[in-house]
Coordinates of C-alpha atoms and ligand atoms in Angstrom, one line a residue:
M103 CA -41.5 -6.4 35.9
A104 CA -40.1 -9.4 34.0
E105 CA -39.9 -8.4 30.5
K106 CA -41.8 -10.1 27.6
A107 CA -41.1 -10.1 23.6
T108 CA -44.8 -10.1 21.7
I109 CA -44.9 -11.9 18.7
T110 CA -47.5 -10.9 16.2
L111 CA -49.1 -13.7 14.1
G112 CA -52.1 -12.0 11.4
E113 CA -54.6 -11.0 14.0
K114 CA -52.9 -12.4 16.7
S115 CA -50.0 -11.3 19.3
I116 CA -48.9 -13.7 22.3
E117 CA -46.1 -12.5 24.9
L118 CA -43.4 -14.9 25.0
P119 CA -41.4 -14.5 28.7
V120 CA -37.6 -13.1 28.3
I121 CA -34.6 -14.8 30.1
T122 CA -31.4 -13.4 31.4
G123 CA -28.2 -15.0 32.1
T124 CA -25.5 -13.7 34.7
E125 CA -23.4 -12.2 31.8
N126 CA -27.0 -10.4 30.7
E127 CA -27.4 -12.3 27.7
K128 CA -30.9 -12.4 26.4
A129 CA -33.1 -15.3 25.1
I130 CA -36.7 -15.5 24.4
D131 CA -38.5 -18.4 25.4
I132 CA -40.3 -20.3 22.7
S133 CA -40.8 -23.4 24.0
K134 CA -44.9 -22.9 24.6
L135 CA -44.8 -20.9 21.0
R136 CA -46.3 -24.2 19.1
G137 CA -49.1 -24.9 21.7
Q138 CA -50.4 -21.5 21.7
T139 CA -50.1 -20.8 17.9
G140 CA -49.1 -24.2 16.2
I141 CA -45.5 -22.6 14.6
V142 CA -42.2 -23.8 15.0
T143 CA -39.1 -21.7 15.1
F144 CA -36.7 -22.4 12.3
D145 CA -32.5 -22.4 12.4
E146 CA -30.5 -24.5 10.7
G147 CA -27.3 -25.4 12.4
Y148 CA -28.6 -24.0 15.5
K149 CA -27.0 -20.9 14.8
N150 CA -29.8 -18.7 16.9
T151 CA -30.9 -21.0 19.4
G152 CA -30.1 -21.7 23.1
C153 CA -30.8 -25.3 24.2
T154 CA -30.1 -25.0 27.6
V155 CA -29.1 -22.5 30.9
S156 CA -25.8 -23.7 32.0
N157 CA -24.0 -22.7 35.1
I158 CA -20.4 -24.1 33.6
T159 CA -18.7 -22.2 30.7
F160 CA -19.3 -18.5 29.7
L161 CA -17.8 -17.2 26.0
D162 CA -18.2 -13.9 24.4
G163 CA -17.4 -14.1 20.6
E164 CA -17.7 -10.6 20.1
Q165 CA -15.4 -9.6 22.7
G166 CA -13.1 -13.1 22.6
I167 CA -13.7 -13.9 25.9
L168 CA -14.0 -17.4 27.5
R169 CA -14.2 -18.4 31.2
Y170 CA -15.1 -21.6 33.0
R171 CA -17.0 -21.5 36.2
G172 CA -16.3 -17.8 36.1
Y173 CA -12.6 -17.8 35.9
S174 CA -10.3 -16.2 32.8
I175 CA -9.0 -19.0 30.7
E176 CA -5.8 -16.9 30.2
D177 CA -5.7 -17.4 33.9
L178 CA -6.3 -20.9 33.7
A179 CA -3.9 -21.7 31.3
E180 CA -1.0 -19.9 32.9
K181 CA -2.1 -20.6 36.7
A182 CA -3.5 -23.9 37.4
T183 CA -3.0 -28.0 36.2
F184 CA -5.6 -29.8 34.0
T185 CA -6.7 -31.7 37.1
E186 CA -7.5 -28.6 38.5
V187 CA -9.7 -27.5 35.8
S188 CA -11.1 -30.8 35.8
Y189 CA -12.5 -30.7 39.0
L190 CA -13.5 -27.1 38.5
L191 CA -15.6 -27.9 35.3
L192 CA -17.1 -31.0 37.4
Y193 CA -17.9 -30.3 40.7
G194 CA -17.9 -26.1 40.5
E195 CA -15.3 -24.7 42.6
L196 CA -11.4 -24.9 42.2
P197 CA -10.5 -27.7 44.6
T198 CA -8.8 -26.6 47.9
A199 CA -5.1 -29.0 48.5
T200 CA -7.2 -31.6 50.4
Q201 CA -9.9 -31.9 47.4
L202 CA -7.1 -31.9 44.8
K203 CA -5.2 -34.6 46.6
D204 CA -8.7 -37.0 47.2
F205 CA -9.4 -35.9 43.6
E206 CA -6.1 -37.0 42.0
G207 CA -5.6 -40.0 44.1
Q208 CA -9.4 -41.3 43.2
L209 CA -8.0 -40.9 39.2
T210 CA -4.7 -43.0 39.9
Q211 CA -7.0 -45.8 41.3
H212 CA -8.7 -46.1 38.2
T213 CA -6.2 -45.8 35.3
L214 CA -5.7 -49.4 34.7
V215 CA -7.9 -50.8 32.0
H216 CA -9.4 -54.2 32.0
E217 CA -7.0 -56.8 30.0
N218 CA -10.1 -57.4 27.8
L219 CA -10.0 -54.0 26.2
M220 CA -7.3 -54.6 24.4
K221 CA -8.5 -57.2 22.6
V222 CA -10.6 -54.8 20.8
F223 CA -7.4 -53.4 19.0
E224 CA -6.8 -57.0 17.4
V225 CA -9.9 -56.4 15.2
F226 CA -8.6 -52.9 13.9
P227 CA -6.7 -53.1 10.6
T228 CA -3.4 -51.5 10.6
G229 CA -3.9 -47.9 10.0
S230 CA -7.5 -47.4 11.0
H231 CA -7.9 -44.0 12.3
P232 CA -7.2 -43.4 16.0
M233 CA -10.5 -41.4 16.6
G234 CA -12.4 -44.3 15.3
Q235 CA -10.6 -46.1 17.3
L236 CA -11.0 -43.7 20.8
M237 CA -14.7 -43.8 19.9
T238 CA -14.6 -47.7 20.1
L239 CA -13.5 -48.1 22.9
I240 CA -15.0 -45.6 25.1
S241 CA -18.0 -46.9 24.2
A242 CA -16.9 -50.9 24.8
L243 CA -16.2 -49.3 28.5
S244 CA -20.0 -49.3 29.0
S245 CA -19.4 -53.7 28.5
F246 CA -16.9 -53.7 31.4
Y247 CA -19.0 -51.5 33.9
P248 CA -22.3 -52.7 33.5
E249 CA -23.7 -50.7 36.6
S250 CA -23.0 -47.5 34.8
L251 CA -25.9 -48.4 32.2
N252 CA -28.3 -46.4 34.1
P253 CA -27.5 -42.8 34.7
N254 CA -30.0 -42.5 38.0
K255 CA -29.4 -45.2 39.8
S256 CA -27.2 -43.0 42.5
P257 CA -24.8 -39.6 43.0
E258 CA -22.4 -41.7 44.0
Q259 CA -22.3 -44.5 40.9
L260 CA -22.4 -41.6 38.7
N261 CA -19.3 -40.0 40.1
L262 CA -17.7 -43.3 40.2
T263 CA -18.3 -43.7 36.1
I264 CA -17.1 -40.5 36.1
I265 CA -14.2 -40.8 37.5
R266 CA -13.4 -44.0 35.7
L267 CA -13.7 -42.7 32.6
L268 CA -11.3 -39.6 33.7
A269 CA -8.7 -42.2 35.0
K270 CA -8.7 -44.0 31.7
M271 CA -8.5 -41.8 29.0
P272 CA -5.0 -41.0 28.9
T273 CA -4.2 -44.7 29.3
I274 CA -6.7 -45.6 26.3
C275 CA -5.3 -42.7 24.0
A276 CA -1.5 -43.5 25.1
M277 CA -2.6 -47.0 23.8
I278 CA -4.1 -45.9 20.6
Q279 CA -0.6 -44.4 19.8
K280 CA 1.5 -47.8 20.9
K281 CA -1.0 -50.0 19.1
G282 CA -0.4 -47.9 16.4
K283 CA 3.1 -48.0 16.0
G284 CA 3.2 -51.7 16.9
H285 CA 5.2 -51.3 20.1
P286 CA 4.0 -52.6 23.5
V287 CA 1.8 -50.7 25.6
L288 CA 3.0 -49.4 28.7
Y289 CA 1.0 -49.7 31.9
P290 CA 0.6 -46.5 33.8
Q291 CA 2.4 -45.4 36.6
N292 CA 0.9 -44.3 39.6
R293 CA 3.7 -42.5 41.1
F294 CA 3.0 -39.8 38.3
D295 CA 0.8 -37.1 37.9
Y296 CA -2.3 -36.9 35.0
V297 CA -0.3 -35.3 32.2
S298 CA 2.9 -36.9 33.3
N299 CA 1.3 -40.5 33.3
F300 CA -0.3 -39.5 30.0
L301 CA 3.2 -38.6 28.4
Y302 CA 4.9 -41.8 30.0
M303 CA 2.3 -44.1 28.5
T304 CA 2.8 -42.5 25.4
F305 CA 6.1 -41.9 24.7
G306 CA 8.3 -44.3 27.7
N307 CA 9.6 -47.1 26.6
V308 CA 9.6 -50.8 28.5
T309 CA 13.8 -51.2 27.8
D310 CA 14.4 -47.4 29.0
E311 CA 13.4 -45.4 32.4
Y312 CA 11.1 -42.0 31.4
K313 CA 11.3 -38.5 32.9
P314 CA 9.2 -36.2 32.0
D315 CA 10.1 -32.6 30.4
P316 CA 8.9 -30.2 32.6
V317 CA 8.5 -28.5 29.4
V318 CA 6.2 -30.7 27.7
V319 CA 4.3 -31.5 30.8
D320 CA 3.6 -27.7 31.4
A321 CA 2.3 -27.4 27.5
M322 CA -0.1 -30.6 27.8
N323 CA -1.2 -29.0 31.1
K324 CA -2.1 -25.7 28.6
L325 CA -3.1 -27.4 25.5
L326 CA -5.6 -29.8 27.3
I327 CA -6.7 -26.6 29.5
L328 CA -7.4 -24.3 26.8
H329 CA -9.8 -27.3 25.1
A330 CA -11.1 -28.4 28.3
D331 CA -15.0 -26.9 27.6
H332 CA -16.3 -24.5 25.0
E333 CA -20.3 -24.7 25.7
Q334 CA -22.4 -26.1 23.0
N335 CA -20.2 -26.4 20.1
C336 CA -21.2 -29.4 17.8
S337 CA -19.4 -32.3 20.0
T338 CA -20.5 -31.1 23.0
S339 CA -24.3 -30.7 22.0
T340 CA -24.1 -34.2 20.8
V341 CA -23.2 -35.6 23.9
R342 CA -26.3 -33.4 25.6
I343 CA -28.7 -34.9 23.4
V344 CA -27.4 -38.5 23.5
G345 CA -27.6 -38.1 27.5
S346 CA -31.2 -36.7 26.9
S347 CA -32.4 -40.0 26.0
H348 CA -30.8 -41.3 30.0
A349 CA -28.2 -43.2 27.6
N350 CA -25.0 -43.7 29.9
L351 CA -22.4 -41.5 30.0
Y352 CA -19.6 -44.1 28.2
A353 CA -22.2 -43.8 25.2
S354 CA -22.6 -40.3 25.3
I355 CA -18.9 -39.4 25.2
G356 CA -18.3 -42.0 22.5
A357 CA -21.0 -40.4 20.3
G358 CA -19.2 -36.9 21.0
V359 CA -15.8 -38.3 19.7
A360 CA -17.9 -38.9 16.8
A361 CA -19.0 -35.2 16.4
L362 CA -15.3 -33.7 17.4
W363 CA -14.0 -36.2 14.5
G364 CA -14.9 -34.0 11.6
P365 CA -12.8 -31.5 10.0
R366 CA -15.0 -29.0 10.5
H367 CA -14.8 -29.3 14.2
G368 CA -11.9 -31.0 16.2
G369 CA -10.5 -32.8 13.1
A370 CA -9.5 -29.5 12.0
N371 CA -6.1 -29.6 14.0
Q372 CA -4.9 -32.5 11.7
E373 CA -6.2 -30.5 8.6
V374 CA -4.2 -27.8 9.5
L375 CA -0.9 -29.3 9.7
E376 CA -2.0 -31.1 6.6
M377 CA -2.5 -28.2 5.1
L378 CA 0.5 -26.5 6.1
E379 CA 2.6 -29.5 5.0
H380 CA 0.5 -29.1 1.3
I381 CA 1.0 -25.8 1.0
R382 CA 5.4 -26.2 1.8
D383 CA 5.3 -29.2 -0.5
I384 CA 3.0 -28.4 -3.4
D385 CA 2.1 -25.3 -3.7
K386 CA 6.1 -24.9 -2.9
G387 CA 5.1 -22.2 -0.1
D388 CA 3.0 -19.7 -2.2
V389 CA 0.8 -18.5 0.4
K390 CA -1.0 -15.7 -1.5
K391 CA -1.9 -18.7 -4.0
V392 CA -3.4 -20.7 -1.3
V393 CA -5.4 -17.7 0.1
A394 CA -6.7 -16.7 -3.7
E395 CA -7.7 -20.5 -3.6
A396 CA -9.7 -20.1 -0.8
K397 CA -11.3 -16.8 -1.4
D398 CA -12.6 -18.4 -4.5
K399 CA -14.1 -20.8 -2.4
K400 CA -11.7 -23.7 -4.1
R401 CA -10.5 -24.5 -0.6
L402 CA -11.2 -24.0 3.5
L403 CA -8.4 -22.4 5.1
F404 CA -8.3 -25.1 8.1
G405 CA -7.9 -23.6 11.5
F406 CA -9.5 -19.9 10.2
G407 CA -12.8 -19.0 11.1
H408 CA -15.8 -19.9 14.1
R409 CA -18.9 -20.4 14.9
V410 CA -19.3 -18.1 17.8
Y411 CA -15.9 -15.8 17.3
K412 CA -16.1 -13.0 15.2
N413 CA -13.1 -10.7 16.5
F414 CA -10.6 -13.5 18.0
D415 CA -10.5 -16.7 19.7
P416 CA -8.7 -16.1 23.0
R417 CA -7.1 -19.7 22.9
A418 CA -5.5 -19.3 20.4
K419 CA -3.7 -16.3 21.2
I420 CA -2.6 -18.2 24.0
I421 CA -1.6 -21.4 21.8
K422 CA 0.4 -19.0 19.3
V423 CA 2.8 -17.9 22.6
A424 CA 3.2 -20.9 23.7
C425 CA 4.1 -22.6 20.4
D426 CA 7.0 -20.1 20.1
N427 CA 8.3 -21.2 23.6
V428 CA 7.4 -24.7 23.2
L429 CA 9.5 -25.0 20.1
A430 CA 12.4 -22.6 21.0
K431 CA 12.5 -24.9 24.2
L432 CA 13.0 -27.6 22.9
G433 CA 15.1 -26.1 20.2
V434 CA 12.5 -27.2 17.3
N435 CA 12.7 -25.4 14.0
D436 CA 10.1 -26.0 12.5
P437 CA 9.6 -24.0 8.9
L438 CA 5.6 -24.9 9.0
L439 CA 5.5 -22.4 11.7
A440 CA 6.9 -19.7 9.2
I441 CA 4.1 -20.7 6.8
A442 CA 2.0 -20.5 9.7
K443 CA 2.8 -17.2 10.1
E444 CA 2.8 -15.8 6.9
L445 CA -0.4 -17.6 6.0
E446 CA -2.2 -16.0 9.3
E447 CA -0.7 -12.5 8.0
A448 CA -1.9 -12.8 4.7
A449 CA -5.3 -13.7 5.8
L450 CA -5.7 -11.0 8.8
T451 CA -4.8 -8.4 5.7
D452 CA -7.5 -9.5 3.3
P453 CA -10.7 -8.2 3.0
Y454 CA -12.1 -11.8 2.6
F455 CA -11.2 -12.1 5.8
V456 CA -11.7 -9.3 7.5
E457 CA -15.3 -8.4 6.0
R458 CA -16.5 -12.5 7.0
K459 CA -14.1 -12.0 10.4
L460 CA -12.4 -15.1 9.8
Y461 CA -9.3 -15.1 12.4
P462 CA -7.1 -18.5 13.9
N463 CA -8.8 -20.3 15.9
V464 CA -7.9 -22.6 18.9
D465 CA -6.5 -25.2 16.3
F466 CA -4.0 -23.6 14.1
Y467 CA -1.3 -23.4 15.9
S468 CA -2.1 -26.7 18.0
G469 CA -1.1 -29.2 15.8
I470 CA 2.8 -27.2 15.3
I471 CA 3.2 -27.9 19.1
Y472 CA 1.6 -31.3 19.0
K473 CA 4.1 -32.2 16.1
A474 CA 7.3 -30.6 18.1
L475 CA 6.3 -32.9 20.9
G476 CA 6.2 -35.7 18.8
F477 CA 2.8 -37.0 18.1
P478 CA 1.5 -38.4 14.7
T479 CA -1.2 -36.4 13.1
P480 CA -3.8 -38.6 13.2
M481 CA -3.5 -38.5 17.1
F482 CA -4.3 -34.2 17.4
T483 CA -8.0 -34.8 17.4
V484 CA -7.4 -38.0 19.7
L485 CA -5.7 -34.9 22.1
F486 CA -8.1 -32.4 21.5
A487 CA -10.9 -35.3 23.3
L488 CA -8.7 -35.8 26.2
G489 CA -8.8 -31.9 26.8
R490 CA -12.1 -31.9 26.5
L491 CA -13.4 -35.0 28.3
P492 CA -13.7 -33.1 31.5
G493 CA -16.4 -30.6 29.4
W494 CA -18.5 -33.2 28.0
I495 CA -18.7 -35.0 31.5
S496 CA -19.9 -31.7 33.1
Q497 CA -22.0 -30.6 30.4
W498 CA -23.6 -34.4 30.6
K499 CA -23.4 -34.0 34.8
E500 CA -25.5 -31.2 34.6
L501 CA -28.3 -32.5 32.2
R502 CA -28.6 -35.4 34.3
E503 CA -28.6 -33.4 37.7
K504 CA -31.5 -31.2 36.1
N505 CA -32.7 -33.8 34.5
E506 CA -33.6 -32.4 31.3
D507 CA -36.0 -33.4 28.8
I508 CA -35.3 -35.6 25.6
G509 CA -33.7 -33.6 23.0
R510 CA -35.8 -33.4 20.2
P511 CA -35.6 -31.0 17.1
R512 CA -38.6 -29.8 14.9
Q513 CA -38.2 -29.7 11.1
I514 CA -40.2 -28.0 8.0
Y515 CA -41.0 -31.0 6.1
N516 CA -40.6 -29.8 2.0
G517 CA -40.8 -33.6 0.6
Y518 CA -44.2 -34.9 -1.0
T519 CA -47.8 -34.6 0.0
H520 CA -49.7 -37.7 0.0
R521 CA -49.5 -39.9 -3.0
P522 CA -50.5 -43.3 -3.9
F523 CA -48.6 -46.3 -3.9
V524 CA -47.3 -47.4 -6.9
S525 CA -47.0 -51.3 -7.6
I526 CA -43.4 -52.6 -8.9
K527 CA -44.8 -53.8 -12.3
N528 CA -46.2 -50.2 -12.8
R529 CA -42.7 -48.2 -11.7
K530 CA -40.8 -46.3 -14.8
Ligands
LIG723 N1 -11.5 -20.6 4.5 C1 -12.1 -19.5 3.7 N2 -13.3 -19.3 4.0 C2 -14.2 -19.6 5.0 C3 -13.7 -20.2 5.7 C4 -12.3 -20.9 5.9 N3 -11.8 -21.5 7.1 N4 -14.7 -20.6 7.2 C5 -15.7 -20.1 6.7 N5 -15.5 -18.9 5.3 C6 -16.6 -18.4 4.7 C7 -17.8 -19.2 4.3 O1 -17.3 -19.7 3.3 C8 -18.6 -18.4 4.3 O2 -18.5 -17.4 2.8 P1 -19.9 -16.7 2.2 O3 -20.2 -15.6 3.4 O4 -19.4 -15.8 1.1 O5 -20.3 -17.2 1.8 C9 -18.3 -17.1 5.0 O6 -16.9 -17.3 5.5 C10 -19.1 -17.7 6.6 O7 -18.8 -18.9 6.8 P2 -20.1 -19.8 7.6 O8 -19.5 -20.9 7.3 O9 -21.2 -19.2 7.4 O10 -19.5 -19.9 9.1 P3 -19.7 -20.6 10.2 O11 -20.1 -19.8 11.7 O12 -21.3 -21.6 9.4 O13 -19.0 -22.3 9.9 C11 -16.6 -22.9 10.6 C12 -17.8 -22.0 11.0 C13 -15.3 -23.2 11.7 C14 -17.5 -24.5 10.4 C15 -15.8 -22.6 9.3 O14 -15.5 -21.0 9.7 C16 -15.1 -23.6 8.8 O15 -15.1 -24.8 8.3 N6 -13.9 -23.5 9.3 C17 -12.7 -24.6 8.8 C18 -12.8 -25.5 10.0 C19 -12.1 -25.3 11.0 O16 -11.1 -24.3 11.3 N7 -13.0 -25.9 12.3 C20 -12.4 -25.5 13.4 C21 -13.1 -24.7 14.7 S1 -12.5 -24.3 16.2 C22 -12.3 -25.4 16.6 C23 -13.8 -26.5 17.3 O17 -14.4 -25.9 18.7 O18 -14.1 -27.8 16.5

């Protein structure tokens, strides 16, 4: 017999269905609760609310498990490329060699952006933040592809819109870095794979030949894979809720970029590096003082804590090892890495952090690698977005395929009850 939960409100008891996922996670389906009782559930910050049944990503925060379509993040980061993982997220299975060749072929056909998109840069003041630019440029794609405005047109049209966005994203991200430096933009070169092309457009120069360093390509693939999806996080939920109104893909992803920008979410990777520099330059390396200030709520330790992981963040474990490897292979000796390790050690042995289950998250070490690879700090969250793109798109695609209802939470109103209008001459 199907499992039920019973809720008793005063004299009345009602039964609610219980949904069970393939990993035995359970949820009480309260969708009919208001209709039956007039009462809603309350959960500020959605800490305890499931909003969809999804087949894409499984995350167990207690055990530190993260899997895309059933494959562990450890295996994918070690053995796959970012395009393989993108295919897996989007279409549900790892591609065969032929499918991957075809997918990568489609991506290379759409790497160029409309020349007029570059004119958008002319309106940005010098020093404007890359994430604001990214948000604008992605949303602007909807103007160049008006056929994408109706996401319900046809599966073929939808897939073309998806391929276009995935293909143009590295070009746009690289353009942002080039324009920020006042350097000429490089056009994509289709002889390169997805990640090498991005590195070429970002670090190549019109004056020289560019050969991607395999160490850098490998590190970049790993970092992008680790960021590729994370089920119903803040930006993904944003993409889903915008998409639920049947807004087009570019508008939905532009909104996701906005949500990612915040320092409690993807913006934390920029904050971590700035925090480590602050500890080096202003706090004179006094990690104990920093930990004490965090405990006194005078500052946040960026790169620590997670809404879901309450044991360890599996992505952070992989990144920490990758960070050591990349710096060693590139011959970079960054004192910020030593500060980061000291800070991690100090926090992990402090009862404040232990009791609250605060561990380093994905953003703690990623910035040190990005810095070693040559990215300016304000670009870090753009790199997070580049990695998260296939996840956002897969979640948006799943929502469209299931034709989910429009997202529209309820509230408990706690303002004035009705009061008479006061004319302006009588107001005090
Ligand atoms: N430094 C110091 N104290 C912290 C921190 C931190 N980084 N994170 C949480 N706490 C404290 C918090 O003050 C609270 O203490 P108390 O119980 O005394 O009130 C307790 O730990 C629980 O925190 P919370 O804010 O209720 O936890 P949350 O699940 O709502 O927030 C978080 C999660 C990630 C927003 C938060 O830990 C944070 O702001 N961390 C720093 C920013 C950061 O690194 N964000 C990246 C997240 S991972 C990448 C991504 O997916 O975006």
